[in-house]
PDB file of C-alpha atoms in Angstrom:
ATOM      1  CA  UNK A   1       8.881 -27.299   0.320  1.00 81.00           C
ATOM      2  CA  UNK A   2       8.387 -24.089  -1.634  1.00 95.00           C
ATOM      3  CA  UNK A   3       8.245 -20.499  -0.432  1.00 97.00           C
ATOM      4  CA  UNK A   4       6.536 -17.713  -2.406  1.00 98.00           C
ATOM      5  CA  UNK A   5       7.571 -14.114  -1.740  1.00 98.00           C
ATOM      6  CA  UNK A   6       4.466 -11.926  -1.373  1.00 98.00           C
ATOM      7  CA  UNK A   7       6.320  -8.701  -0.597  1.00 98.00           C
ATOM      8  CA  UNK A   8       6.931  -5.567  -2.661  1.00 98.00           C
ATOM      9  CA  UNK A   9      10.455  -4.144  -2.367  1.00 97.00           C
ATOM     10  CA  UNK A  10      10.931  -1.031  -0.258  1.00 97.00           C
ATOM     11  CA  UNK A  11      12.655   1.707  -2.266  1.00 96.00           C
ATOM     12  CA  UNK A  12      12.688   5.484  -2.467  1.00 96.00           C
ATOM     13  CA  UNK A  13      10.886   5.461  -5.831  1.00 94.00           C
ATOM     14  CA  UNK A  14       8.179   2.948  -4.865  1.00 94.00           C
ATOM     15  CA  UNK A  15       4.403   3.545  -5.203  1.00 91.00           C
ATOM     16  CA  UNK A  16       2.841   5.122  -2.115  1.00 91.00           C
ATOM     17  CA  UNK A  17      -0.612   5.870  -0.789  1.00 88.00           C
ATOM     18  CA  UNK A  18      -1.449   9.395  -2.067  1.00 86.00           C
ATOM     19  CA  UNK A  19       0.001  11.971   0.310  1.00 89.00           C
ATOM     20  CA  UNK A  20       2.463   9.633   2.000  1.00 92.00           C
ATOM     21  CA  UNK A  21       6.060  10.924   1.874  1.00 94.00           C
ATOM     22  CA  UNK A  22       8.565   8.673   0.133  1.00 95.00           C
ATOM     23  CA  UNK A  23      10.840   6.529   2.284  1.00 96.00           C
ATOM     24  CA  UNK A  24      14.462   7.579   2.576  1.00 97.00           C
ATOM     25  CA  UNK A  25      17.452   5.268   2.903  1.00 97.00           C
ATOM     26  CA  UNK A  26      20.680   7.022   3.787  1.00 97.00           C
ATOM     27  CA  UNK A  27      23.922   5.064   4.033  1.00 97.00           C
ATOM     28  CA  UNK A  28      25.035   6.455   7.380  1.00 97.00           C
ATOM     29  CA  UNK A  29      28.093   4.273   7.792  1.00 98.00           C
ATOM     30  CA  UNK A  30      30.212   2.743   5.053  1.00 97.00           C
ATOM     31  CA  UNK A  31      32.570  -0.228   5.006  1.00 98.00           C
ATOM     32  CA  UNK A  32      35.211   1.865   3.235  1.00 97.00           C
ATOM     33  CA  UNK A  33      35.331   4.531   5.969  1.00 97.00           C
ATOM     34  CA  UNK A  34      33.786   3.003   9.086  1.00 97.00           C
ATOM     35  CA  UNK A  35      34.452  -0.703   8.753  1.00 98.00           C
ATOM     36  CA  UNK A  36      30.743  -1.568   8.515  1.00 98.00           C
ATOM     37  CA  UNK A  37      27.637  -0.532   6.588  1.00 98.00           C
ATOM     38  CA  UNK A  38      24.418   0.718   8.183  1.00 97.00           C
ATOM     39  CA  UNK A  39      21.356   2.457   6.764  1.00 97.00           C
ATOM     40  CA  UNK A  40      19.423   5.282   8.335  1.00 97.00           C
ATOM     41  CA  UNK A  41      15.793   4.687   7.314  1.00 97.00           C
ATOM     42  CA  UNK A  42      12.833   7.061   7.343  1.00 97.00           C
ATOM     43  CA  UNK A  43       9.485   5.622   6.322  1.00 96.00           C
ATOM     44  CA  UNK A  44       5.834   5.615   7.302  1.00 97.00           C
ATOM     45  CA  UNK A  45       4.363   2.546   8.970  1.00 97.00           C
ATOM     46  CA  UNK A  46       1.995   1.706   6.090  1.00 97.00           C
ATOM     47  CA  UNK A  47       4.646   1.816   3.367  1.00 97.00           C
ATOM     48  CA  UNK A  48       4.738  -1.016   0.857  1.00 97.00           C
ATOM     49  CA  UNK A  49       3.490  -4.467   1.818  1.00 98.00           C
ATOM     50  CA  UNK A  50       2.178  -3.890   5.323  1.00 98.00           C
ATOM     51  CA  UNK A  51      -0.466  -4.849   7.838  1.00 98.00           C
ATOM     52  CA  UNK A  52      -3.004  -2.800   9.804  1.00 98.00           C
ATOM     53  CA  UNK A  53      -4.099  -3.329  13.399  1.00 98.00           C
ATOM     54  CA  UNK A  54      -7.239  -1.813  15.019  1.00 98.00           C
ATOM     55  CA  UNK A  55      -5.289   1.220  16.275  1.00 98.00           C
ATOM     56  CA  UNK A  56      -5.042   2.326  12.637  1.00 98.00           C
ATOM     57  CA  UNK A  57      -8.658   3.522  12.728  1.00 97.00           C
ATOM     58  CA  UNK A  58      -9.672   3.347  16.405  1.00 97.00           C
ATOM     59  CA  UNK A  59      -8.184   5.664  19.023  1.00 96.00           C
ATOM     60  CA  UNK A  60      -7.941   2.923  21.651  1.00 95.00           C
ATOM     61  CA  UNK A  61      -7.509  -0.054  19.345  1.00 96.00           C
ATOM     62  CA  UNK A  62      -4.968  -2.820  19.790  1.00 97.00           C
ATOM     63  CA  UNK A  63      -1.420  -2.107  18.651  1.00 97.00           C
ATOM     64  CA  UNK A  64       1.345  -4.378  17.397  1.00 97.00           C
ATOM     65  CA  UNK A  65       2.799  -5.307  20.772  1.00 97.00           C
ATOM     66  CA  UNK A  66      -0.639  -6.349  22.039  1.00 96.00           C
ATOM     67  CA  UNK A  67      -0.642  -9.451  19.823  1.00 96.00           C
ATOM     68  CA  UNK A  68       0.910 -12.861  20.306  1.00 96.00           C
ATOM     69  CA  UNK A  69       3.239 -13.605  17.412  1.00 97.00           C
ATOM     70  CA  UNK A  70       1.030 -16.421  16.075  1.00 97.00           C
ATOM     71  CA  UNK A  71      -1.605 -13.824  15.107  1.00 97.00           C
ATOM     72  CA  UNK A  72       0.572 -12.999  12.096  1.00 98.00           C
ATOM     73  CA  UNK A  73       0.657 -16.466  10.554  1.00 98.00           C
ATOM     74  CA  UNK A  74      -1.868 -19.115   9.645  1.00 97.00           C
ATOM     75  CA  UNK A  75      -3.402 -21.415   7.076  1.00 96.00           C
ATOM     76  CA  UNK A  76      -4.195 -19.426   3.942  1.00 96.00           C
ATOM     77  CA  UNK A  77      -6.349 -19.573   0.862  1.00 94.00           C
ATOM     78  CA  UNK A  78      -6.432 -17.356  -2.243  1.00 94.00           C
ATOM     79  CA  UNK A  79      -9.647 -16.458  -4.050  1.00 92.00           C
ATOM     80  CA  UNK A  80      -9.412 -15.552  -7.738  1.00 93.00           C
ATOM     81  CA  UNK A  81     -11.048 -12.148  -8.225  1.00 93.00           C
ATOM     82  CA  UNK A  82      -9.195 -11.162 -11.394  1.00 92.00           C
ATOM     83  CA  UNK A  83     -12.380 -10.769 -13.426  1.00 85.00           C
ATOM     84  CA  UNK A  84     -13.672  -7.836 -11.353  1.00 79.00           C
ATOM     85  CA  UNK A  85     -10.961  -5.304 -12.177  1.00 66.00           C
ATOM     86  CA  UNK A  86     -11.921  -1.783 -11.227  1.00 65.00           C
ATOM     87  CA  UNK A  87     -15.083  -2.858  -9.405  1.00 81.00           C
ATOM     88  CA  UNK A  88     -16.237  -3.584  -5.904  1.00 90.00           C
ATOM     89  CA  UNK A  89     -15.904  -7.162  -4.732  1.00 93.00           C
ATOM     90  CA  UNK A  90     -19.578  -7.615  -3.883  1.00 92.00           C
ATOM     91  CA  UNK A  91     -21.226 -10.419  -1.959  1.00 92.00           C
ATOM     92  CA  UNK A  92     -22.576 -11.850  -5.236  1.00 89.00           C
ATOM     93  CA  UNK A  93     -19.088 -11.978  -6.724  1.00 88.00           C
ATOM     94  CA  UNK A  94     -17.638 -13.308  -3.474  1.00 87.00           C
ATOM     95  CA  UNK A  95     -20.105 -16.210  -3.425  1.00 88.00           C
ATOM     96  CA  UNK A  96     -19.363 -17.029  -7.067  1.00 85.00           C
ATOM     97  CA  UNK A  97     -15.649 -17.128  -6.327  1.00 84.00           C
ATOM     98  CA  UNK A  98     -16.182 -19.323  -3.285  1.00 79.00           C
ATOM     99  CA  UNK A  99     -17.935 -21.945  -5.425  1.00 75.00           C
ATOM    100  CA  UNK A 100     -14.650 -22.529  -7.200  1.00 67.00           C
ATOM    101  CA  UNK A 101     -12.932 -23.432  -3.938  1.00 68.00           C
ATOM    102  CA  UNK A 102     -13.684 -26.693  -2.182  1.00 63.00           C
ATOM    103  CA  UNK A 103     -13.355 -25.225   1.277  1.00 67.00           C
ATOM    104  CA  UNK A 104     -12.501 -22.243   3.422  1.00 74.00           C
ATOM    105  CA  UNK A 105     -13.232 -23.998   6.709  1.00 77.00           C
ATOM    106  CA  UNK A 106     -10.186 -23.850   8.949  1.00 85.00           C
ATOM    107  CA  UNK A 107      -8.614 -21.036   6.935  1.00 93.00           C
ATOM    108  CA  UNK A 108      -7.049 -18.280   9.048  1.00 96.00           C
ATOM    109  CA  UNK A 109      -5.937 -15.866   6.313  1.00 97.00           C
ATOM    110  CA  UNK A 110      -8.100 -15.205   3.262  1.00 96.00           C
ATOM    111  CA  UNK A 111      -6.508 -13.422   0.293  1.00 96.00           C
ATOM    112  CA  UNK A 112      -8.120 -11.665  -2.670  1.00 96.00           C
ATOM    113  CA  UNK A 113      -6.122 -12.146  -5.859  1.00 96.00           C
ATOM    114  CA  UNK A 114      -7.026  -9.302  -8.227  1.00 95.00           C
ATOM    115  CA  UNK A 115      -3.856  -9.167 -10.351  1.00 95.00           C
ATOM    116  CA  UNK A 116      -3.509  -5.503  -9.467  1.00 95.00           C
ATOM    117  CA  UNK A 117       0.109  -6.041  -8.395  1.00 97.00           C
ATOM    118  CA  UNK A 118       0.961  -6.174 -12.106  1.00 96.00           C
ATOM    119  CA  UNK A 119       0.341  -2.419 -12.168  1.00 95.00           C
ATOM    120  CA  UNK A 120       2.881  -1.782  -9.390  1.00 96.00           C
ATOM    121  CA  UNK A 121       5.199   1.039 -10.417  1.00 93.00           C
ATOM    122  CA  UNK A 122       2.695   2.657 -12.805  1.00 93.00           C
ATOM    123  CA  UNK A 123       0.131   5.419 -12.329  1.00 89.00           C
ATOM    124  CA  UNK A 124      -2.600   2.863 -13.059  1.00 90.00           C
ATOM    125  CA  UNK A 125      -1.955   1.257  -9.678  1.00 92.00           C
ATOM    126  CA  UNK A 126      -3.855   4.130  -8.043  1.00 88.00           C
ATOM    127  CA  UNK A 127      -6.835   4.208 -10.410  1.00 86.00           C
ATOM    128  CA  UNK A 128      -9.927   2.103  -9.789  1.00 85.00           C
ATOM    129  CA  UNK A 129      -8.300  -0.694  -7.829  1.00 88.00           C
ATOM    130  CA  UNK A 130     -10.642  -3.455  -6.601  1.00 92.00           C
ATOM    131  CA  UNK A 131     -11.990  -3.009  -3.077  1.00 94.00           C
ATOM    132  CA  UNK A 132     -14.335  -4.787  -0.688  1.00 96.00           C
ATOM    133  CA  UNK A 133     -18.000  -3.863  -0.454  1.00 94.00           C
ATOM    134  CA  UNK A 134     -19.580  -3.281   2.926  1.00 95.00           C
ATOM    135  CA  UNK A 135     -21.489  -6.566   2.882  1.00 95.00           C
ATOM    136  CA  UNK A 136     -18.370  -8.590   2.045  1.00 95.00           C
ATOM    137  CA  UNK A 137     -16.420  -6.885   4.833  1.00 97.00           C
ATOM    138  CA  UNK A 138     -19.218  -7.685   7.273  1.00 96.00           C
ATOM    139  CA  UNK A 139     -19.350 -11.299   6.103  1.00 94.00           C
ATOM    140  CA  UNK A 140     -15.609 -11.738   6.565  1.00 95.00           C
ATOM    141  CA  UNK A 141     -15.959 -10.876  10.248  1.00 96.00           C
ATOM    142  CA  UNK A 142     -18.139 -13.998  10.696  1.00 93.00           C
ATOM    143  CA  UNK A 143     -15.521 -16.453   9.369  1.00 92.00           C
ATOM    144  CA  UNK A 144     -13.235 -16.588  12.423  1.00 93.00           C
ATOM    145  CA  UNK A 145     -10.266 -15.282  10.438  1.00 95.00           C
ATOM    146  CA  UNK A 146      -7.017 -13.919  11.808  1.00 98.00           C
ATOM    147  CA  UNK A 147      -6.657 -11.681   8.798  1.00 98.00           C
ATOM    148  CA  UNK A 148      -7.348 -10.917   5.143  1.00 98.00           C
ATOM    149  CA  UNK A 149      -5.167  -9.534   2.385  1.00 98.00           C
ATOM    150  CA  UNK A 150      -5.235  -8.026  -1.088  1.00 98.00           C
ATOM    151  CA  UNK A 151      -2.707  -7.356  -3.864  1.00 97.00           C
ATOM    152  CA  UNK A 152      -3.876  -3.762  -4.276  1.00 95.00           C
ATOM    153  CA  UNK A 153      -3.384  -0.431  -2.556  1.00 93.00           C
ATOM    154  CA  UNK A 154      -6.247  -0.824  -0.093  1.00 95.00           C
ATOM    155  CA  UNK A 155      -9.253  -2.969   0.797  1.00 96.00           C
ATOM    156  CA  UNK A 156     -11.238   0.265   0.560  1.00 95.00           C
ATOM    157  CA  UNK A 157     -12.223   2.385  -2.412  1.00 88.00           C
ATOM    158  CA  UNK A 158     -10.097   5.467  -2.952  1.00 79.00           C
ATOM    159  CA  UNK A 159     -13.140   7.570  -3.830  1.00 77.00           C
ATOM    160  CA  UNK A 160     -15.964   6.569  -1.473  1.00 76.00           C
ATOM    161  CA  UNK A 161     -16.757   5.177   1.981  1.00 79.00           C
ATOM    162  CA  UNK A 162     -13.399   6.278   3.376  1.00 84.00           C
ATOM    163  CA  UNK A 163     -11.885   3.340   5.339  1.00 94.00           C
ATOM    164  CA  UNK A 164     -15.303   1.720   5.851  1.00 96.00           C
ATOM    165  CA  UNK A 165     -14.043  -1.832   5.268  1.00 97.00           C
ATOM    166  CA  UNK A 166     -11.085  -1.078   7.532  1.00 98.00           C
ATOM    167  CA  UNK A 167     -13.386  -0.066  10.362  1.00 97.00           C
ATOM    168  CA  UNK A 168     -15.657  -3.094   9.917  1.00 98.00           C
ATOM    169  CA  UNK A 169     -12.803  -5.599   9.835  1.00 98.00           C
ATOM    170  CA  UNK A 170     -10.510  -4.060  12.419  1.00 98.00           C
ATOM    171  CA  UNK A 171     -13.327  -3.529  14.917  1.00 98.00           C
ATOM    172  CA  UNK A 172     -13.678  -7.326  14.965  1.00 97.00           C
ATOM    173  CA  UNK A 173      -9.934  -7.868  15.207  1.00 96.00           C
ATOM    174  CA  UNK A 174      -9.368  -9.023  11.616  1.00 98.00           C
ATOM    175  CA  UNK A 175      -5.850  -7.979  10.555  1.00 98.00           C
ATOM    176  CA  UNK A 176      -5.591  -6.338   7.111  1.00 98.00           C
ATOM    177  CA  UNK A 177      -2.635  -6.904   4.771  1.00 98.00           C
ATOM    178  CA  UNK A 178      -2.240  -4.677   1.697  1.00 98.00           C
ATOM    179  CA  UNK A 179       0.105  -4.243  -1.293  1.00 98.00           C
ATOM    180  CA  UNK A 180       0.785  -7.963  -1.619  1.00 98.00           C
ATOM    181  CA  UNK A 181       2.140  -9.574  -4.796  1.00 98.00           C
ATOM    182  CA  UNK A 182       2.350 -13.015  -6.436  1.00 98.00           C
ATOM    183  CA  UNK A 183      -0.963 -14.239  -5.035  1.00 98.00           C
ATOM    184  CA  UNK A 184      -1.652 -15.886  -8.388  1.00 97.00           C
ATOM    185  CA  UNK A 185       1.053 -18.449  -7.614  1.00 97.00           C
ATOM    186  CA  UNK A 186      -1.039 -19.649  -4.681  1.00 96.00           C
ATOM    187  CA  UNK A 187      -4.271 -20.391  -6.525  1.00 93.00           C
ATOM    188  CA  UNK A 188      -5.528 -23.898  -5.703  1.00 89.00           C
ATOM    189  CA  UNK A 189      -2.648 -24.330  -3.267  1.00 92.00           C
ATOM    190  CA  UNK A 190      -2.722 -25.138   0.422  1.00 90.00           C
ATOM    191  CA  UNK A 191      -0.224 -22.927   2.185  1.00 95.00           C
ATOM    192  CA  UNK A 192       0.821 -21.314   5.426  1.00 97.00           C
ATOM    193  CA  UNK A 193       1.055 -17.516   5.450  1.00 98.00           C
ATOM    194  CA  UNK A 194       3.711 -15.658   7.424  1.00 98.00           C
ATOM    195  CA  UNK A 195       3.612 -11.871   7.747  1.00 98.00           C
ATOM    196  CA  UNK A 196       5.527 -10.760  10.818  1.00 98.00           C
ATOM    197  CA  UNK A 197       5.763  -7.015  11.555  1.00 97.00           C
ATOM    198  CA  UNK A 198       8.319  -5.266  13.733  1.00 95.00           C
ATOM    199  CA  UNK A 199       7.235  -5.238  17.386  1.00 96.00           C
ATOM    200  CA  UNK A 200       6.701  -1.492  17.728  1.00 96.00           C
ATOM    201  CA  UNK A 201       5.259  -0.103  20.946  1.00 96.00           C
ATOM    202  CA  UNK A 202       2.085   1.757  20.031  1.00 97.00           C
ATOM    203  CA  UNK A 203       2.442   0.733  16.395  1.00 97.00           C
ATOM    204  CA  UNK A 204      -0.838   0.681  14.456  1.00 98.00           C
ATOM    205  CA  UNK A 205       0.783  -1.027  11.499  1.00 98.00           C
ATOM    206  CA  UNK A 206       4.116  -1.908   9.952  1.00 98.00           C
ATOM    207  CA  UNK A 207       5.758  -3.165   6.778  1.00 98.00           C
ATOM    208  CA  UNK A 208       6.101  -6.954   6.710  1.00 98.00           C
ATOM    209  CA  UNK A 209       8.016  -9.589   4.809  1.00 98.00           C
ATOM    210  CA  UNK A 210       5.024 -11.588   3.701  1.00 98.00           C
ATOM    211  CA  UNK A 211       5.710 -15.126   2.485  1.00 98.00           C
ATOM    212  CA  UNK A 212       3.725 -18.288   1.837  1.00 98.00           C
ATOM    213  CA  UNK A 213       4.986 -21.810   2.452  1.00 98.00           C
ATOM    214  CA  UNK A 214       3.206 -24.233   0.141  1.00 96.00           C
ATOM    215  CA  UNK A 215       2.404 -27.526   1.826  1.00 87.00           C
TER     216      UNK A 215
END
Protein backbone atom coordinates (compact mmCIF):
# COMPACT_ATOMS: atom_id res chain seq x y z
CA UNK A 1 0.00 0.00 0.00
CA UNK A 2 1.34 3.42 -0.95
CA UNK A 3 0.08 6.87 -0.03
CA UNK A 4 0.86 9.98 -2.10
CA UNK A 5 0.65 13.39 -0.41
CA UNK A 6 -1.28 15.82 -2.63
CA UNK A 7 -1.17 18.76 -0.23
CA UNK A 8 0.81 22.01 -0.29
CA UNK A 9 2.23 23.05 3.09
CA UNK A 10 0.52 25.88 4.92
CA UNK A 11 3.01 28.63 5.80
CA UNK A 12 3.05 32.39 6.23
CA UNK A 13 5.10 32.86 3.04
CA UNK A 14 3.02 30.54 0.84
CA UNK A 15 1.44 31.52 -2.52
CA UNK A 16 -2.08 32.93 -2.17
CA UNK A 17 -4.96 33.87 -4.42
CA UNK A 18 -4.39 37.57 -5.30
CA UNK A 19 -5.84 39.75 -2.56
CA UNK A 20 -6.02 37.04 0.08
CA UNK A 21 -4.19 37.99 3.30
CA UNK A 22 -1.35 35.69 4.33
CA UNK A 23 -2.03 33.14 7.06
CA UNK A 24 -0.54 33.80 10.48
CA UNK A 25 0.73 31.20 12.92
CA UNK A 26 1.48 32.54 16.37
CA UNK A 27 2.94 30.27 19.04
CA UNK A 28 0.52 31.22 21.80
CA UNK A 29 1.75 28.72 24.36
CA UNK A 30 5.23 27.27 24.67
CA UNK A 31 6.54 24.11 26.31
CA UNK A 32 9.30 26.10 28.01
CA UNK A 33 6.88 28.47 29.78
CA UNK A 34 3.47 26.80 29.75
CA UNK A 35 4.23 23.09 29.68
CA UNK A 36 2.64 22.61 26.25
CA UNK A 37 2.75 24.12 22.76
CA UNK A 38 -0.26 25.51 20.91
CA UNK A 39 -0.60 27.67 17.80
CA UNK A 40 -3.02 30.50 17.25
CA UNK A 41 -3.90 30.35 13.54
CA UNK A 42 -5.47 32.98 11.30
CA UNK A 43 -6.17 31.98 7.72
CA UNK A 44 -8.82 32.22 5.04
CA UNK A 45 -10.88 29.16 4.17
CA UNK A 46 -9.50 28.83 0.62
CA UNK A 47 -5.84 28.95 1.61
CA UNK A 48 -3.50 26.38 0.11
CA UNK A 49 -4.82 22.99 -0.96
CA UNK A 50 -8.53 23.35 -0.33
CA UNK A 51 -11.99 22.40 -1.52
CA UNK A 52 -15.02 24.48 -2.50
CA UNK A 53 -18.67 23.72 -1.78
CA UNK A 54 -21.68 25.36 -3.52
CA UNK A 55 -21.93 28.06 -0.83
CA UNK A 56 -18.68 29.48 -2.23
CA UNK A 57 -20.58 31.00 -5.16
CA UNK A 58 -24.28 30.57 -4.28
CA UNK A 59 -25.91 32.47 -1.43
CA UNK A 60 -27.97 29.48 -0.30
CA UNK A 61 -25.64 26.71 -1.43
CA UNK A 62 -24.67 23.68 0.62
CA UNK A 63 -21.97 24.16 3.24
CA UNK A 64 -19.43 21.77 4.73
CA UNK A 65 -21.62 20.38 7.49
CA UNK A 66 -24.37 19.56 5.00
CA UNK A 67 -22.32 16.70 3.52
CA UNK A 68 -21.85 13.12 4.65
CA UNK A 69 -18.16 12.45 5.17
CA UNK A 70 -17.98 10.00 2.24
CA UNK A 71 -18.53 12.92 -0.17
CA UNK A 72 -14.87 13.82 0.37
CA UNK A 73 -13.36 10.52 -0.76
CA UNK A 74 -13.71 8.23 -3.73
CA UNK A 75 -12.14 6.34 -6.60
CA UNK A 76 -9.88 8.69 -8.54
CA UNK A 77 -8.25 9.05 -11.91
CA UNK A 78 -5.67 11.56 -13.20
CA UNK A 79 -5.72 12.93 -16.73
CA UNK A 80 -2.43 14.16 -18.20
CA UNK A 81 -2.94 17.74 -19.40
CA UNK A 82 0.69 18.85 -19.20
CA UNK A 83 0.88 19.74 -22.89
CA UNK A 84 -1.67 22.56 -22.62
CA UNK A 85 0.28 24.89 -20.34
CA UNK A 86 -1.15 28.38 -20.26
CA UNK A 87 -4.25 27.44 -22.25
CA UNK A 88 -7.83 26.49 -21.65
CA UNK A 89 -8.55 22.80 -21.27
CA UNK A 90 -11.08 22.62 -24.10
CA UNK A 91 -13.46 19.81 -24.96
CA UNK A 92 -11.22 18.84 -27.90
CA UNK A 93 -8.20 18.53 -25.61
CA UNK A 94 -10.27 16.76 -22.96
CA UNK A 95 -11.41 14.11 -25.45
CA UNK A 96 -7.85 13.58 -26.68
CA UNK A 97 -6.66 13.06 -23.12
CA UNK A 98 -9.49 10.64 -22.40
CA UNK A 99 -8.39 8.42 -25.29
CA UNK A 100 -5.21 7.70 -23.38
CA UNK A 101 -7.17 6.32 -20.43
CA UNK A 102 -8.94 2.99 -20.66
CA UNK A 103 -11.84 4.08 -18.51
CA UNK A 104 -13.40 6.75 -16.35
CA UNK A 105 -16.55 4.76 -15.62
CA UNK A 106 -17.01 4.40 -11.88
CA UNK A 107 -14.59 7.23 -11.13
CA UNK A 108 -15.77 9.61 -8.39
CA UNK A 109 -12.93 12.16 -8.44
CA UNK A 110 -11.37 13.31 -11.70
CA UNK A 111 -8.07 15.22 -11.52
CA UNK A 112 -6.35 17.40 -14.12
CA UNK A 113 -2.57 17.04 -14.00
CA UNK A 114 -1.07 20.18 -15.55
CA UNK A 115 2.33 20.21 -13.82
CA UNK A 116 1.60 23.72 -12.61
CA UNK A 117 2.46 22.74 -9.03
CA UNK A 118 6.12 22.89 -10.10
CA UNK A 119 5.72 26.67 -10.18
CA UNK A 120 4.53 26.79 -6.56
CA UNK A 121 6.46 29.47 -4.68
CA UNK A 122 7.24 31.54 -7.79
CA UNK A 123 5.46 34.47 -9.42
CA UNK A 124 4.85 32.27 -12.47
CA UNK A 125 2.29 30.29 -10.48
CA UNK A 126 -0.18 33.16 -10.96
CA UNK A 127 0.42 33.75 -14.68
CA UNK A 128 -1.57 31.90 -17.33
CA UNK A 129 -2.36 28.79 -15.34
CA UNK A 130 -4.48 26.15 -17.13
CA UNK A 131 -8.22 26.38 -16.54
CA UNK A 132 -11.39 24.61 -17.64
CA UNK A 133 -13.43 25.86 -20.58
CA UNK A 134 -17.17 26.25 -20.24
CA UNK A 135 -17.94 23.19 -22.34
CA UNK A 136 -15.61 20.96 -20.31
CA UNK A 137 -17.14 22.20 -17.05
CA UNK A 138 -20.61 21.43 -18.40
CA UNK A 139 -19.52 17.98 -19.55
CA UNK A 140 -18.06 17.14 -16.15
CA UNK A 141 -21.47 17.68 -14.56
CA UNK A 142 -22.81 14.75 -16.63
CA UNK A 143 -20.28 12.19 -15.33
CA UNK A 144 -21.81 11.54 -11.89
CA UNK A 145 -18.67 12.75 -10.11
CA UNK A 146 -18.32 13.66 -6.46
CA UNK A 147 -15.61 16.13 -7.31
CA UNK A 148 -12.79 17.31 -9.58
CA UNK A 149 -9.38 18.74 -8.84
CA UNK A 150 -6.44 20.58 -10.38
CA UNK A 151 -2.81 21.27 -9.45
CA UNK A 152 -3.16 24.98 -10.19
CA UNK A 153 -4.55 28.07 -8.50
CA UNK A 154 -8.08 27.71 -9.84
CA UNK A 155 -10.25 25.79 -12.29
CA UNK A 156 -11.14 29.20 -13.70
CA UNK A 157 -9.12 31.68 -15.71
CA UNK A 158 -7.72 34.59 -13.73
CA UNK A 159 -8.54 37.05 -16.51
CA UNK A 160 -11.94 36.09 -17.95
CA UNK A 161 -15.28 34.46 -17.15
CA UNK A 162 -14.88 35.09 -13.42
CA UNK A 163 -15.74 31.85 -11.55
CA UNK A 164 -17.80 30.52 -14.47
CA UNK A 165 -16.54 26.94 -14.13
CA UNK A 166 -17.08 27.18 -10.37
CA UNK A 167 -20.71 28.13 -10.86
CA UNK A 168 -21.33 25.39 -13.44
CA UNK A 169 -19.76 22.64 -11.34
CA UNK A 170 -20.94 23.70 -7.90
CA UNK A 171 -24.52 24.25 -9.06
CA UNK A 172 -24.59 20.52 -9.84
CA UNK A 173 -22.94 19.60 -6.55
CA UNK A 174 -19.49 18.75 -7.95
CA UNK A 175 -16.88 19.55 -5.28
CA UNK A 176 -13.82 21.49 -6.51
CA UNK A 177 -10.31 20.87 -5.15
CA UNK A 178 -7.52 23.34 -6.01
CA UNK A 179 -3.78 23.83 -5.37
CA UNK A 180 -3.03 20.12 -5.42
CA UNK A 181 0.47 18.70 -5.99
CA UNK A 182 2.13 15.43 -7.05
CA UNK A 183 -0.68 14.40 -9.40
CA UNK A 184 1.97 13.16 -11.84
CA UNK A 185 2.72 10.28 -9.46
CA UNK A 186 -0.82 9.01 -10.01
CA UNK A 187 -0.77 8.76 -13.79
CA UNK A 188 -1.97 5.33 -14.94
CA UNK A 189 -2.66 4.39 -11.33
CA UNK A 190 -5.88 3.24 -9.71
CA UNK A 191 -6.26 5.02 -6.41
CA UNK A 192 -8.63 6.20 -3.73
CA UNK A 193 -8.68 9.94 -3.02
CA UNK A 194 -9.16 11.34 0.48
CA UNK A 195 -9.64 15.07 1.04
CA UNK A 196 -11.41 15.69 4.33
CA UNK A 197 -12.08 19.30 5.38
CA UNK A 198 -12.78 20.58 8.87
CA UNK A 199 -16.49 20.36 9.71
CA UNK A 200 -17.19 24.09 9.90
CA UNK A 201 -20.76 25.29 10.39
CA UNK A 202 -21.59 27.52 7.44
CA UNK A 203 -18.21 26.83 5.86
CA UNK A 204 -18.14 27.28 2.08
CA UNK A 205 -14.70 25.72 1.83
CA UNK A 206 -11.68 24.68 3.85
CA UNK A 207 -8.07 23.58 3.57
CA UNK A 208 -7.70 19.80 3.34
CA UNK A 209 -5.00 17.19 3.73
CA UNK A 210 -5.43 15.60 0.35
CA UNK A 211 -3.90 12.15 -0.11
CA UNK A 212 -4.20 9.27 -2.55
CA UNK A 213 -3.98 5.60 -1.62
CA UNK A 214 -2.75 3.60 -4.60
CA UNK A 215 -4.49 0.25 -4.91
